[in-house]
Each structure stands twice: as structure tokens, then as C-alpha cells.
Coordinates of C-alpha atoms and ligand atoms in Angstrom, one line a residue:
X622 CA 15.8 -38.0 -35.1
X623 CA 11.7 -37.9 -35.2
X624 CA 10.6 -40.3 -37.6
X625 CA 8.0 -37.7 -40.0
X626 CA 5.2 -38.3 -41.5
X627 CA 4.1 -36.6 -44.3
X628 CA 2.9 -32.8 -43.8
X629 CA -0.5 -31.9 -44.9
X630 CA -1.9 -28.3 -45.9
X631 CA -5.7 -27.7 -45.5
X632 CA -7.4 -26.1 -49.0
X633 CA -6.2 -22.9 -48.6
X634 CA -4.5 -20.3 -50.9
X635 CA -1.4 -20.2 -48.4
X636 CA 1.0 -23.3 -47.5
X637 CA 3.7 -23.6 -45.3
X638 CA 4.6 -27.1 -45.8
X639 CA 8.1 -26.3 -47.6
X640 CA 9.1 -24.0 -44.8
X641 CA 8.2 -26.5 -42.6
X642 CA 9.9 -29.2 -44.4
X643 CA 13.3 -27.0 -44.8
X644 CA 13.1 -26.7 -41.3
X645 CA 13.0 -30.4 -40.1
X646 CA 15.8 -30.9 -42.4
X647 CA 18.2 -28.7 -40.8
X648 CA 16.9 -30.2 -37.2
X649 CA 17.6 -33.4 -39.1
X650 CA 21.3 -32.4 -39.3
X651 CA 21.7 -32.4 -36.0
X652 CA 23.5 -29.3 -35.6
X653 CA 20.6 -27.4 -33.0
X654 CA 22.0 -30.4 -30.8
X655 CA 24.5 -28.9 -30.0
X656 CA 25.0 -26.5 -26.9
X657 CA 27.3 -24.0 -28.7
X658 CA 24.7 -23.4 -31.7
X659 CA 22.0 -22.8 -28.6
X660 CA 24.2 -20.0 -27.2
X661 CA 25.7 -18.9 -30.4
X662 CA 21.8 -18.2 -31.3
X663 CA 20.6 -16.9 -27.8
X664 CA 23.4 -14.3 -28.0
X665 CA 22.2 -13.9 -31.9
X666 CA 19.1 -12.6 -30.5
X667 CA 20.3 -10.7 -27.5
X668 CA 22.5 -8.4 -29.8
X669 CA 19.5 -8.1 -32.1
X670 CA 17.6 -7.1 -29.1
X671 CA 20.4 -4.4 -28.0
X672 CA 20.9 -3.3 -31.6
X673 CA 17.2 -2.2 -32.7
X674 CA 16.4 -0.7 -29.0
X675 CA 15.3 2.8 -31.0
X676 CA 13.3 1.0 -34.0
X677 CA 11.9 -1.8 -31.0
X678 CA 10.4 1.0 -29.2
X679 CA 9.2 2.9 -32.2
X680 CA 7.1 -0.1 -33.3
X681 CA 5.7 -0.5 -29.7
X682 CA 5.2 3.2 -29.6
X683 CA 3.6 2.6 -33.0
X684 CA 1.5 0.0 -32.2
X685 CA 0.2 0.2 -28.7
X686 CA 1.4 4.2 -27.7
X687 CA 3.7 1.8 -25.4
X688 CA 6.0 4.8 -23.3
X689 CA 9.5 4.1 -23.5
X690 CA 9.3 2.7 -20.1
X691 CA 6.9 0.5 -20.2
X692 CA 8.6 -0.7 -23.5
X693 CA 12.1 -1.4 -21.9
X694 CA 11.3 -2.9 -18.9
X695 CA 8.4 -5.4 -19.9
X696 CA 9.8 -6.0 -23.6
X697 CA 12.8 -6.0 -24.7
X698 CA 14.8 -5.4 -21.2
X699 CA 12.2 -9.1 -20.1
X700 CA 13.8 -10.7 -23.3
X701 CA 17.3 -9.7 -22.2
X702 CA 17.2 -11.0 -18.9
X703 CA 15.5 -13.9 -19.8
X704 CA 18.5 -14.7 -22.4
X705 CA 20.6 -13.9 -19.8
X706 CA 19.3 -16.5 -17.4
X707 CA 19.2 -19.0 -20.3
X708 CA 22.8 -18.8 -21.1
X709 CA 23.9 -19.3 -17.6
X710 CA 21.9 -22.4 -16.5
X711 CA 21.5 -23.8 -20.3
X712 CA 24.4 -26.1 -19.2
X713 CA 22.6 -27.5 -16.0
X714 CA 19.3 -28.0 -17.8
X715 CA 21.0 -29.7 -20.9
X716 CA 22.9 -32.0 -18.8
X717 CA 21.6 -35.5 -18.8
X718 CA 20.5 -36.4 -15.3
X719 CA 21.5 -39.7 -13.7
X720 CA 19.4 -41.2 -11.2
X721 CA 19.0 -44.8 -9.5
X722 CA 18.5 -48.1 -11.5
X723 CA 16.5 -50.9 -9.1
X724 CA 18.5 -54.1 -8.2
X725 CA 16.5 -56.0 -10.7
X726 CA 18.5 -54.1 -13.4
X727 CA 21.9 -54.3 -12.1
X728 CA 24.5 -54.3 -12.9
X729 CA 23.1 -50.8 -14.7
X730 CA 23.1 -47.2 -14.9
X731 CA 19.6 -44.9 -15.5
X732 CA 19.4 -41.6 -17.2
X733 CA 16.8 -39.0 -18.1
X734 CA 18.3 -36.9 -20.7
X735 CA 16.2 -33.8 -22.3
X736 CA 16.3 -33.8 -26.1
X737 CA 15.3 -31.4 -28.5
X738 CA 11.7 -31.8 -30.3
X739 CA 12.1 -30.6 -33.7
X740 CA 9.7 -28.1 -35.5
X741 CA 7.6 -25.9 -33.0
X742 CA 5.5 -23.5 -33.7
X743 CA 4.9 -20.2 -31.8
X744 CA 1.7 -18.1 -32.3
X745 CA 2.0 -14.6 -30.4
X746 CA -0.6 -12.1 -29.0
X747 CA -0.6 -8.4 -29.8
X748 CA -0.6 -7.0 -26.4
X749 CA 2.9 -7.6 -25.4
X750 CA 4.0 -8.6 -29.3
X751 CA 7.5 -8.5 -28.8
X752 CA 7.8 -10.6 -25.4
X753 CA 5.4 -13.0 -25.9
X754 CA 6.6 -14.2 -28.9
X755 CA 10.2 -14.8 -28.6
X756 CA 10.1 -15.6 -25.0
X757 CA 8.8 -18.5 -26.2
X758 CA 11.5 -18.8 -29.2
X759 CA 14.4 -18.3 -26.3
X760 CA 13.2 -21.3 -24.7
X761 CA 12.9 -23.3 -28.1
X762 CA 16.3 -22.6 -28.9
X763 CA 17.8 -23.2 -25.3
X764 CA 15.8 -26.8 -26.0
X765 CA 17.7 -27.1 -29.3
X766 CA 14.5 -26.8 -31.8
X767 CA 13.7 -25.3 -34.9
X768 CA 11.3 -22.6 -34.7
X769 CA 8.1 -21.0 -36.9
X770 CA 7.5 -17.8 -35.2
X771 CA 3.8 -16.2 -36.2
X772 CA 3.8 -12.9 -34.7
X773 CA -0.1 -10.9 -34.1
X774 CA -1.1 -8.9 -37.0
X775 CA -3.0 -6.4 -34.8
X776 CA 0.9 -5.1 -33.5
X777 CA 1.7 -4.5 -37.5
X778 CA 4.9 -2.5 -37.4
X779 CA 6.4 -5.0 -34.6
X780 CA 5.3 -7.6 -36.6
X781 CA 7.3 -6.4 -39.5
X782 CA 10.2 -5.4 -37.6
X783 CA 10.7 -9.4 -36.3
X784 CA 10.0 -11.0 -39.8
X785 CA 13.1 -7.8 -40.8
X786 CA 15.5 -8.2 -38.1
X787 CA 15.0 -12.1 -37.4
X788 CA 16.5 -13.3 -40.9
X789 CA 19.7 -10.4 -40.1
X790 CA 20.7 -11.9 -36.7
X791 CA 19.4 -15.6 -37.0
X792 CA 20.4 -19.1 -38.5
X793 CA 17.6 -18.7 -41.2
X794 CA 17.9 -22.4 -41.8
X795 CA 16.7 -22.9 -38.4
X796 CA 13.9 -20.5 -37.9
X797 CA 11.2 -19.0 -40.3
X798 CA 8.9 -15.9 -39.1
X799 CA 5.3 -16.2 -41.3
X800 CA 3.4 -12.5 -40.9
X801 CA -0.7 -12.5 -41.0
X802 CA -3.8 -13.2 -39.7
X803 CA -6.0 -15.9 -39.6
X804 CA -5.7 -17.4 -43.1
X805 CA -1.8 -17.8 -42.3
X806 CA -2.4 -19.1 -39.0
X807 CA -5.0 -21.4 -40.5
X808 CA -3.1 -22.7 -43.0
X809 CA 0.3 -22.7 -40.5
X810 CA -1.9 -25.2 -37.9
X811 CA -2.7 -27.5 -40.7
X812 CA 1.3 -28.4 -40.8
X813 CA 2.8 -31.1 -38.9
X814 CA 4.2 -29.6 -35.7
X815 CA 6.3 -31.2 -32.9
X816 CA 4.8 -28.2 -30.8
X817 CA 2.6 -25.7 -31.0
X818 CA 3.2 -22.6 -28.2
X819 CA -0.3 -20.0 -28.5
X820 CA -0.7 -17.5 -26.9
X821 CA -3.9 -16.0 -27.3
X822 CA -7.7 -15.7 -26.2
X823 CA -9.8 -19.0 -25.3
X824 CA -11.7 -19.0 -28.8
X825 CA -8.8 -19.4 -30.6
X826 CA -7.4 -21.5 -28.1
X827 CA -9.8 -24.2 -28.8
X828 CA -9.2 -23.9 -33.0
X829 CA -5.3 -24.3 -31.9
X830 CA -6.0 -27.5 -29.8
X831 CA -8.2 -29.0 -32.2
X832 CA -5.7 -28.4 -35.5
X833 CA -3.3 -29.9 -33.6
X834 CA -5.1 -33.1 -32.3
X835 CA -5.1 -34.0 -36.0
X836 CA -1.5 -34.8 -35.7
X837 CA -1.1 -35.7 -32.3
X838 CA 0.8 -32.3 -31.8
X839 CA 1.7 -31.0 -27.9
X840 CA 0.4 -27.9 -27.2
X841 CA 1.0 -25.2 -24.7
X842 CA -2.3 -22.9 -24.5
X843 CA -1.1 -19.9 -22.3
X844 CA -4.6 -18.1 -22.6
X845 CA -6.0 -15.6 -20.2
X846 CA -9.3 -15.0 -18.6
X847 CA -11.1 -12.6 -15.4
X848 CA -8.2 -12.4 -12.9
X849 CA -9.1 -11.3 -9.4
X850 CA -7.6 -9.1 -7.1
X851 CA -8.9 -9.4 -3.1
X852 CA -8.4 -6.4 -1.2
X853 CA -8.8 -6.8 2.9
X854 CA -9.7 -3.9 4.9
X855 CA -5.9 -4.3 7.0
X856 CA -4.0 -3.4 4.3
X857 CA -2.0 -0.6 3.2
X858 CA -3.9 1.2 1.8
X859 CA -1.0 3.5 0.2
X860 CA 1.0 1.2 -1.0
X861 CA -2.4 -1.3 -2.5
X862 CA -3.7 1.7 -4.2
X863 CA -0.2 2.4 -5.8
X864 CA 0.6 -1.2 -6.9
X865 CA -2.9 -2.1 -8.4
X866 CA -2.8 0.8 -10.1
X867 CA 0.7 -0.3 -11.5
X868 CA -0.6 -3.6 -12.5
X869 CA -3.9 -2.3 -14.2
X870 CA -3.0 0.3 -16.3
X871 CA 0.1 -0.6 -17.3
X872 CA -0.2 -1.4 -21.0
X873 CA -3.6 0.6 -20.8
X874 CA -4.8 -3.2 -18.6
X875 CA -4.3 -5.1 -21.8
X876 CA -2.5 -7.5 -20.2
X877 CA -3.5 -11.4 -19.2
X878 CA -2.3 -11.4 -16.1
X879 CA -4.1 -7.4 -15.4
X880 CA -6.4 -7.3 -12.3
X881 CA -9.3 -8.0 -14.5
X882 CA -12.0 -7.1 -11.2
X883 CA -11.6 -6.2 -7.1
X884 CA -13.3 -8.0 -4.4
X885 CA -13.6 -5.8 -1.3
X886 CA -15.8 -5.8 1.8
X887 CA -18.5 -3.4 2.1
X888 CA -18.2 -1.0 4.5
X889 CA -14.4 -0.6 2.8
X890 CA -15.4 0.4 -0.5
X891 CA -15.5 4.4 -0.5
X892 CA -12.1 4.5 1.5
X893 CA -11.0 2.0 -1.3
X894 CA -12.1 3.7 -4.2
X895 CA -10.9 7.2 -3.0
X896 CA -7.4 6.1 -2.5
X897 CA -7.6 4.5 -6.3
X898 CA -8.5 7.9 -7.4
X899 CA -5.8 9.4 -5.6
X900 CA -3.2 6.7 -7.2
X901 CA -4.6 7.2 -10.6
X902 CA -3.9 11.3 -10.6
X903 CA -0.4 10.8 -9.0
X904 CA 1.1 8.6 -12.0
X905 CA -1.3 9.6 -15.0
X906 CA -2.3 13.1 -14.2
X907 CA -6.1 14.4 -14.1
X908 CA -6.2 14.3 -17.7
X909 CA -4.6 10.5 -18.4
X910 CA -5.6 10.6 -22.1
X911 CA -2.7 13.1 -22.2
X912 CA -0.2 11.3 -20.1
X913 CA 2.7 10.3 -22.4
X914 CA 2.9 7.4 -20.1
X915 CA -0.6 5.9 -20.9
X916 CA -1.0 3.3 -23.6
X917 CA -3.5 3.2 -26.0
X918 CA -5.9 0.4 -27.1
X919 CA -4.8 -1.3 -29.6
X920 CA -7.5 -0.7 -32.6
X921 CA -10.9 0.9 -32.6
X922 CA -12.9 -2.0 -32.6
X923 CA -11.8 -3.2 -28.8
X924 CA -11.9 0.2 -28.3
X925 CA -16.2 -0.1 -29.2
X926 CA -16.0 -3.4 -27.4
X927 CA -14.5 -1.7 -24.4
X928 CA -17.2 1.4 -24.7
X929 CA -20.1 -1.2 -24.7
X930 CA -18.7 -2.8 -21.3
X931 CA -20.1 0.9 -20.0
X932 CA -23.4 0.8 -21.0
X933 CA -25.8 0.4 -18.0
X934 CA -23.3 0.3 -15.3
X935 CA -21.9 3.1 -12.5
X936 CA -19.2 4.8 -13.8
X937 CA -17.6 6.0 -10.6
X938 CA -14.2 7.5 -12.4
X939 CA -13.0 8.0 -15.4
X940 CA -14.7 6.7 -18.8
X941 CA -13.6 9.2 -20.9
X942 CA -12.4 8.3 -24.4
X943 CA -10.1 9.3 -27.1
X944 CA -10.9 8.2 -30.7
X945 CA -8.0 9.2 -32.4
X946 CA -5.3 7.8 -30.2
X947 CA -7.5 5.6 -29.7
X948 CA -7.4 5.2 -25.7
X949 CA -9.9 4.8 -23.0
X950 CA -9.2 7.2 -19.6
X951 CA -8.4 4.8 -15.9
X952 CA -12.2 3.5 -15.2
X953 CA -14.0 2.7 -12.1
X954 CA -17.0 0.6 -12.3
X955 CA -18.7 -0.2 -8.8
X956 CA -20.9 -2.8 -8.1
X957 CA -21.3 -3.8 -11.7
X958 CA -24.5 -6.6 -12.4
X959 CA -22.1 -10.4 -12.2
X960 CA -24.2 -10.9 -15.2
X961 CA -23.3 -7.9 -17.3
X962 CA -20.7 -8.4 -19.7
X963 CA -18.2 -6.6 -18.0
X964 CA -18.2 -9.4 -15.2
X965 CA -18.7 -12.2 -18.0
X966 CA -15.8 -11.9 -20.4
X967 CA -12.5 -10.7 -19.9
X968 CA -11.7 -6.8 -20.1
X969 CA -8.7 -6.7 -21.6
X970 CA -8.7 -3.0 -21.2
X971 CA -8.1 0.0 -18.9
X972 CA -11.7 -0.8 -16.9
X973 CA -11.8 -1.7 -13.3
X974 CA -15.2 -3.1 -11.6
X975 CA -15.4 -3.1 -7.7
X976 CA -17.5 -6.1 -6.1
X977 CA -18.7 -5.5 -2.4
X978 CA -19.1 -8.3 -0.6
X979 CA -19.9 -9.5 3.2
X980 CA -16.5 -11.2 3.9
X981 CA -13.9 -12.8 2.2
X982 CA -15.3 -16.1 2.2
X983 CA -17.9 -14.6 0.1
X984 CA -15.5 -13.3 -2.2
X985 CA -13.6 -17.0 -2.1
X986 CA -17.0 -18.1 -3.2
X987 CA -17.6 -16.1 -6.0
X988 CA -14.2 -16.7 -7.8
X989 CA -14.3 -20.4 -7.4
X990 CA -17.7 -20.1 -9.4
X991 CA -16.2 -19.4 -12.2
X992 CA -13.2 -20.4 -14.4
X993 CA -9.7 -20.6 -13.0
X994 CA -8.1 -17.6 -13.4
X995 CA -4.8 -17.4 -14.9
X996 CA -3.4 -14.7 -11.9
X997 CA -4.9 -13.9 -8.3
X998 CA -4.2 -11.4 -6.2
X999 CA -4.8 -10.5 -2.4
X1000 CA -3.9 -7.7 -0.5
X1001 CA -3.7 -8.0 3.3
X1002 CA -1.9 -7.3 6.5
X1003 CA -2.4 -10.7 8.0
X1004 CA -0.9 -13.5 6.9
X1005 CA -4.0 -16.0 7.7
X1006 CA -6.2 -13.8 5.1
X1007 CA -3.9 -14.2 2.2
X1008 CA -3.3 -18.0 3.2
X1009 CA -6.9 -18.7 3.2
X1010 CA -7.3 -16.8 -0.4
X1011 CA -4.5 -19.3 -1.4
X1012 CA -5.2 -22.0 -0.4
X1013 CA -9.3 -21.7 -1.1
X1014 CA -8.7 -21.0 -4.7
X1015 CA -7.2 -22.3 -7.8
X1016 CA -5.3 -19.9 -10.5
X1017 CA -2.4 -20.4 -12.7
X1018 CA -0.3 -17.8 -10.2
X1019 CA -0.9 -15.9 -7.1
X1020 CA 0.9 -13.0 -5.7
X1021 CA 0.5 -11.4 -2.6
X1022 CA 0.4 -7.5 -1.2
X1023 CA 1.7 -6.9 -5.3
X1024 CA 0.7 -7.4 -8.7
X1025 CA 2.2 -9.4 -11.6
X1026 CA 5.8 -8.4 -9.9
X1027 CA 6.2 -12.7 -10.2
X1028 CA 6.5 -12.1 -14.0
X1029 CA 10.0 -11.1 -13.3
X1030 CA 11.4 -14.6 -11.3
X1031 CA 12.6 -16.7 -14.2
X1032 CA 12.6 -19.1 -11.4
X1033 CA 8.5 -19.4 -11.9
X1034 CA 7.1 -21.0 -14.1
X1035 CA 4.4 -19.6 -16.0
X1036 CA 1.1 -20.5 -17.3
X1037 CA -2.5 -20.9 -16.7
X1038 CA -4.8 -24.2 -14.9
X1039 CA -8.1 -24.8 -16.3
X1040 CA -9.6 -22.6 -19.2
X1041 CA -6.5 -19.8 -18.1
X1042 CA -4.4 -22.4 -20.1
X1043 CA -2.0 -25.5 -20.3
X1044 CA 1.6 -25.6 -19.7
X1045 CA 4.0 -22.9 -18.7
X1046 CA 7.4 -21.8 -19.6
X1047 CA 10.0 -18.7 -18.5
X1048 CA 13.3 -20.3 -17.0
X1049 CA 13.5 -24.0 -17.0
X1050 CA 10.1 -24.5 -17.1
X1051 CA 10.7 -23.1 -21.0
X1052 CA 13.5 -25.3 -21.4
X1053 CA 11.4 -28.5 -20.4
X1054 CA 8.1 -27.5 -22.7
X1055 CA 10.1 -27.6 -25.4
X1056 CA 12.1 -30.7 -24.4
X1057 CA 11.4 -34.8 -24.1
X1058 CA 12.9 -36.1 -21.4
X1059 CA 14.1 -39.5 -22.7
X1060 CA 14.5 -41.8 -20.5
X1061 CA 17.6 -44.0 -20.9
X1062 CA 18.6 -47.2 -19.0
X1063 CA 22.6 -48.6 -20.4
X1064 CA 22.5 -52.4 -19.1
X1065 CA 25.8 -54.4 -18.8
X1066 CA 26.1 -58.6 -19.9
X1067 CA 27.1 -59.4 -16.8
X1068 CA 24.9 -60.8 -14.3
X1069 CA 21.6 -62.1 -15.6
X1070 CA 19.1 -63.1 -13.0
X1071 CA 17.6 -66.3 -13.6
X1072 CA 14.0 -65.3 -11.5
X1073 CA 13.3 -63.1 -14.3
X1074 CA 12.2 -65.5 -17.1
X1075 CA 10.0 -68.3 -17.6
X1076 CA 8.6 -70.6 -16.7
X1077 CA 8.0 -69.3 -13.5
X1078 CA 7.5 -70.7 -9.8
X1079 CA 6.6 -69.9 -6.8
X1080 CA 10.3 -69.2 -5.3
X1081 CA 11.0 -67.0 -8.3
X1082 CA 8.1 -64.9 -8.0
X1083 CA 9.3 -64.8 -4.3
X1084 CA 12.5 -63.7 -5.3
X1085 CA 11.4 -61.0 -7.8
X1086 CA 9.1 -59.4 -5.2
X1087 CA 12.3 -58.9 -2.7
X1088 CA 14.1 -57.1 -6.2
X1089 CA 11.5 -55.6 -7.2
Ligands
LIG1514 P1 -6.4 -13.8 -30.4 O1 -6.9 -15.1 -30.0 O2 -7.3 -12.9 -31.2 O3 -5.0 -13.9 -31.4 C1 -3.8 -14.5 -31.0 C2 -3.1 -15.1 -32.2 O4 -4.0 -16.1 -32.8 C3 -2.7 -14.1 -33.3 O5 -1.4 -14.4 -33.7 C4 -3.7 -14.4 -34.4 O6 -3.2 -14.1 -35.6 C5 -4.0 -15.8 -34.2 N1 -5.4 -16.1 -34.7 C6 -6.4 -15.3 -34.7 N2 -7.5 -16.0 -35.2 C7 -7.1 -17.2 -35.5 C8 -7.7 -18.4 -36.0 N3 -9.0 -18.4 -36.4 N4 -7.0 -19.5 -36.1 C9 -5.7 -19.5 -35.8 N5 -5.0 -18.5 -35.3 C10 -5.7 -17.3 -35.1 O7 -5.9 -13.2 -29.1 P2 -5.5 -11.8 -28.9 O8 -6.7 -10.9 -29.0 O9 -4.4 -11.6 -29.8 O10 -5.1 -11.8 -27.3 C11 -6.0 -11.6 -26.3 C12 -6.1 -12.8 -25.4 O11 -4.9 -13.4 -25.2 C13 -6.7 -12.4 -24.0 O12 -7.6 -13.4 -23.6 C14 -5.4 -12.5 -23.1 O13 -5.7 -12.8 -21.8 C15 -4.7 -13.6 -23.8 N6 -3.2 -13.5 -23.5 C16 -2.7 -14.4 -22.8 C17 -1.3 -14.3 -22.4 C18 -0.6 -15.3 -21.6 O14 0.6 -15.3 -21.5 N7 -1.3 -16.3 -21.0 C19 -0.6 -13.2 -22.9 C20 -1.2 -12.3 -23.7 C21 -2.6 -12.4 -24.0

């Protein structure tokens, strides 16, 4: 069991510590050690998953104008295969692993055997505010942990719906969920963690890392950042259109791993832009603010923020706002200034700039200028195109001729590389963030090598190099 130090709280009117410490004492039992508590909880969660489908997608709707669809597939139908996955490898991943000992150590046997690592804490994002916050909870429980979960206070009624439904399905001495904002999160970070999982924007990112160097905590950062899309001039063209315009608008493009911008080559970029036009009216309509299948943005002030990304650039299509819903129509910004904030910060929204360049190289060129993105894409006919784009650049994934499809192989891991983020989960990688691998060596009496212990010679240190 983790020997624990005492648990601090900064000054602030909210404190966590007892939660925290009734948690560590129920990991102190032991009992999350256990495989058939893991699956007993993973199945906990997948019936809660299956039970509030209606009252899930009402909050979603709620919160983000999330259609049904969108809802089912990328939510809580994500969280169900996820589970699913976990419970049939949790037994392979558990297992403690037994690999060679050296002659030096023999006669011996060497193990690495994953073990739980207590408290963690998970901090989710609003944009996806069911999946990102217990994806990461699935994983801590296949690892065996205890879990805090902190879910966004921009997605309110899903918010409230977890901290409901999570005490009704789970081992409550196990896991706690703690609703609010910043002070909670503030005063959350100032605990002694054995993790902390965030999801979230860089800024915040940094305040996360720093409250948990104070404790020595591990952190996974899974942040987001500009993610690029390449589009060659061999492609199909069909088929490009219809699968960035999948990836970009889905959630209204407030998600991390969105096409944040396109690179394209000159003389490609009026066949480029009419067949994004085209896309756009075949899945949202000419009026998408109407579509029941568009999402909204998720308060008024990113909706302002996403407004002032417009100013002094050329709209090519779309723009068109709704302040009630509130929503922003499919945009097309061409040849916006790479100075303009629109190329500076991360959209986050349902805006997409074109950038014209000579050649790919150039485009190469321009995205390893700036921070690692957390998701590139390339679309191409030839193979030695996309290869180049791959192996040129540096991004926490990359798919080709598609967009964020890779979201859905558990076998992936996921995460960002640079300021895009540190560490990644879905599948095993999950499992392992949340685990130590201990490393375990059982040595017998017999046979004790004589070479080994002073005072040395010459022959013996001849003899320990051949071991050795
Ligand atoms: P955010 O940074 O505003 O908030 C995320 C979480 O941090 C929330 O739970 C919030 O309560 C908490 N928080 C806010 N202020 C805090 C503070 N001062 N101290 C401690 N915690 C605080 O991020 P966001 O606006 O919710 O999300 C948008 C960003 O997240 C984008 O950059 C996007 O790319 C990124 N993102 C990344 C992923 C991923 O999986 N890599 C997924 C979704 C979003």
C-alpha cells in the first residue's frame, strides 16, 4: 500500500481533503485489487450507461444541442465499447508478466506486475463531457484505483446527471464526483493525488502541472491545440470533401482532435473549396443553423470569441450566427493572415481557414513551425505524399485519406507530444497510465556466486563481465 503523507488544502473556502482521505482508505483495504471488484464496477457503469440513454442525451441535447446521433455514437455508445474492450482484455493486462532473469541472478525468476496507484484524479472538458470524463474513470477502475471525477461546469445538466447517477450505480466508497468550476478545481489540485488525468486547454494545463509538482503527483495532460489537415490535389475529392466535413462540424468543430486549418496547393483551392460547399449543403442543409443535426456552441462568450476570429478576414462561406441557440453556421475562411488570431490560437469552433501554399513541403514547413499538434491529417492518392507528411512532421496522431475515424481503435493509444499533451490512454494504454509496473525479481538460497562480493580481483571482475 502507498505509504501517505499528509494531505494539504490551499486557503480556500472549499476542501476536499476528507473525501480524499475516505478514499485512500478504502484503496487501503485492498479490495480494488481485486479483478472481480474491477469488473463488477466496469459493468456498474455500463448498465448506468444503458439505463439513462434518454436522460444522457437530454443533458447533451441540453448542453451542447448534441443530435441524438452524434450523442450515441461519440458518447455514451464510445463509453460502451470502451467497457466492453476493458472487460475482455482486463485479464491479460492484469496478469503479471514474467520475463528473463540474467545468469548473475540465477537461480531466479523476474516479473513485472502492474499494480494499482491509489487516489487519481480526473478533471473533464465540456465539449465531449460525458466521454472524456469517464473514459478516463474506465481505465482507473480496470487499473484497480480509487477515483475523484471533476466533471466541466460549462456542460451543467451532464454535470449534474454524473454527480446523480454515479453514487446510484457505483461503489461510493471508492469513487467521489465534486461538481464546479475553478475554485473546486483549485482547491481539488491542492490534495495529494497519486494521479491527476486533465483534460483541458493549455492554460490550465500548466496550473494542473504546477499544483501537482508540489506533491510529486504524475500527470497525464491530454490538451489540444491547431491540428492540420493536408489536402493533395490527387485525391478524392468526393469522398475528402465528405469526410472533413464529418470531422469538422461534428460537435459544431469543438472537438481537440477537429481539423483546426487546411493546407492546399494553389492552383487547387477554388475546386477545393467548391466541393466543401457542396459537402456542407448535403449533410446540414443551406440553412445549417436549422439543421437538427448541428450542434451549438457551448455558451455565448466562445460564441463572441468565435465572432472576433471573423473580423478582418475573407469570409468565403457561411459566418452566419444564431444568438439564441447560440450556434455559428459551417465557415470558410481563405487565406487567412498566419498572424491573425484565427491562425494563432486554437478554434475550437465550427470555422475552417484554407492556407494556399506552393507545394507540400511548404505546407510541411509551416506546421513544423509551430507546436505539435495533437492530430494531423493528409489527404492523398499516393502513398509517397502521405508518407512524406508522416514522416516530416510530429503530432500526437495521424490519420490518413480520413479524419479522427482512429478515435474508435481501442487498440491506439491516445494523447498528445509536445504542448498537444503528455500521456495517453483508451485500451491498454488506459490501463498502464493508471498503473506502476513493479518490477519484481523472487531469488532462491541456493547458489551464491562468490565473484560477486568483495574484495575483488582481477579474475572476479573477469568472471562477472562473462555473467553479466
Ligand atoms: P478548460 O481548460 O477551460 O477547462 C477544463 C477543466 O479545467 C474544467 O473541468 C474546468 O473546471 C477546469 N478548470 C478551469 N479553470 C481552472 C483552473 N484555474 N484551475 C484548475 N482547473 C480549472 O478547457 P476547456 O475549455 O474545458 O476545453 C477546451 C480545450 O481542451 C481545448 O484546447 C481542447 O483542444 C482541449 N481538449 C482536449 C481534449 C483531449 O482529449 N486532448 C479533449 C477535449 C478538449
Amino acid at each position: 500500500m502507498p505509504n501517505r503523507p499528509s494531505l494539504h488544502a490551499v486557503e480556500s473556502s472549499v476542501c476536499f481533503v476528507d473525501v480524499v482521505h475516505k478514499l485512500n482508505d478504502s484503496f487501503d483495504t485492498g479490495k480494488t485489487q481485486s479483478l472481480e471488484w474491477r469488473k463488477s464496477q466496469l459493468k456498474a457503469l455500463e448498465n448506468l450507461l444503458k439505463d439513462n440513454q434518454h436522460d444522457i442525451l437530454q443533458a447533451l441535447k441540453n448542453d451542447l444541442g448534441k443530435c441524438k446521433t452524434e450523442a450515441m455514437v461519440a458518447e455514451q455508445g464510445f463509453l460502451l465499447s470502451d467497457i466492453k474492450h476493458t472487460l475482455k482484455h482486463l485479464g491479460k493486462w492484469a496478469k503479471p508478466r514474467k520475463v528473463s532473469t540474467p545468469m548473475v541472478a540465477w537461480p531466479g525468476k523476474s516479473f513485472r506486475k502492474p499494480e494499482p496507484l491509489g487516489t487519481v484524479l480526473i478533471i473533464g472538458a465540456w465539449n465531449y463531457p460525458l466521454q472524456l470524463l469517464l473514459a478516463p474513470y474506465i481505465a482507473a477502475i480496470a487499473a484497480g484505483n480509487c477515483a475523484v471525477l471533476k466533471p466541466s461546469e460549462l456542460a451543467e445538466e451532464t454535470s449534474s446527471l454524473v454527480a446523480k447517477l454515479i453514487p446510484q450505480y457505483m461503489d461510493t466508497s471508492c469513487v467521489a464526483v465534486i461538481e464546479g468550476g475553478k475554485d473546486e478545481a483549485t482547491a481539488l489540485l491542492a490534495c495529494k493525488w497519486d494521479h491527476i488525468f486533465y483534460t483541458g486547454g493549455e492554460a490550465v494545463g500548466k496550473i494542473v502541472m504546477n499544483a501537482a509538482a508540489r506533491h510529486l503527483t504524475p500527470v497525464t495532460l491530454e490538451l489540444g491545440g491547431k491540428s492540420p489537415c493536408f489536402v493533395d490535389k490527387d485525391t478524392n475529392l468526393t469522398v475528402t470533401a465528405r469526410r472533413l466535413v464529418w470531422g469538422k462540424w461534428m460537435n459544431a468543430g469543438q472537438t481537440c482532435i477537429a481539423p483546426d486549418y487546411v493546407i492546399v496547393e494553389k492552383d487547387f483551392e477554388q475546386k477545393f473549396i467548391e466541393a466543401v460547399k457542396k459537402e456542407l449543403k448535403k449533410q446540414y442543409g443551406k440553412k445549417p443553423l436549422l439543421s437538427r443535426d448541428y450542434g451549438n456552441i457551448i455558451n455565448h462568450r466562445h460564441l463572441k470569441r468565435l465572432e472576433s476570429y471573423l473580423e478582418n478576414v475573407n469570409v468565403v462561406y457561411g459566418g452566419e450566427l444564431d444568438e439564441a441557440r447560440p450556434a455559428m453556421a459551417p465557415t470558410l475562411v481563405l487565406e487567412p493572415s498566419l498572424d491573425s488570431p484565427l491562425m494563432k490560437e486554437e478554434i475550437f469552433g465550427p470555422i475552417l481557414p484554407i492556407i494556399t501554399v506552393d507545394n507540400m513541403d511548404a505546407g510541411i514547413k509551416l506546421v513544423n513551425s509551430r507546436p505539435k499538434p495533437l492530430a494531423l491529417y493528409a489527404f492523398s492518392d499516393k502513398d509517397s505524399v502521405l508518407d512524406n507528411i508522416i514522416s516530416k512532421t510530429s503530432s500526437g496522431s495521424v490519420c490518413t485519406n480520413d479524419t479522427m475515424l482512429f478515435m474508435t481503435n481501442p487498440e491506439l493509444p491516445f494523447g498528445g507530444v509536445g504542448n498537444s499533451g503528455m500521456g495517453s490512454y483508451h485500451g491498454q494504454a488506459g490501463f498502464d497510465t493508471f498503473s506502476h509496473i513493479k518490477t519484481i525479481m523472487k531469488r532462491s538460497f541456493a547458489l551464491d556466486v562468490f565473484f560477486r562480493y568483495a574484495p575483488f580481483s582481477k579474475f572476479k571482475l573477469s568472471l562477472l563481465k562473462k555473467f553479466l
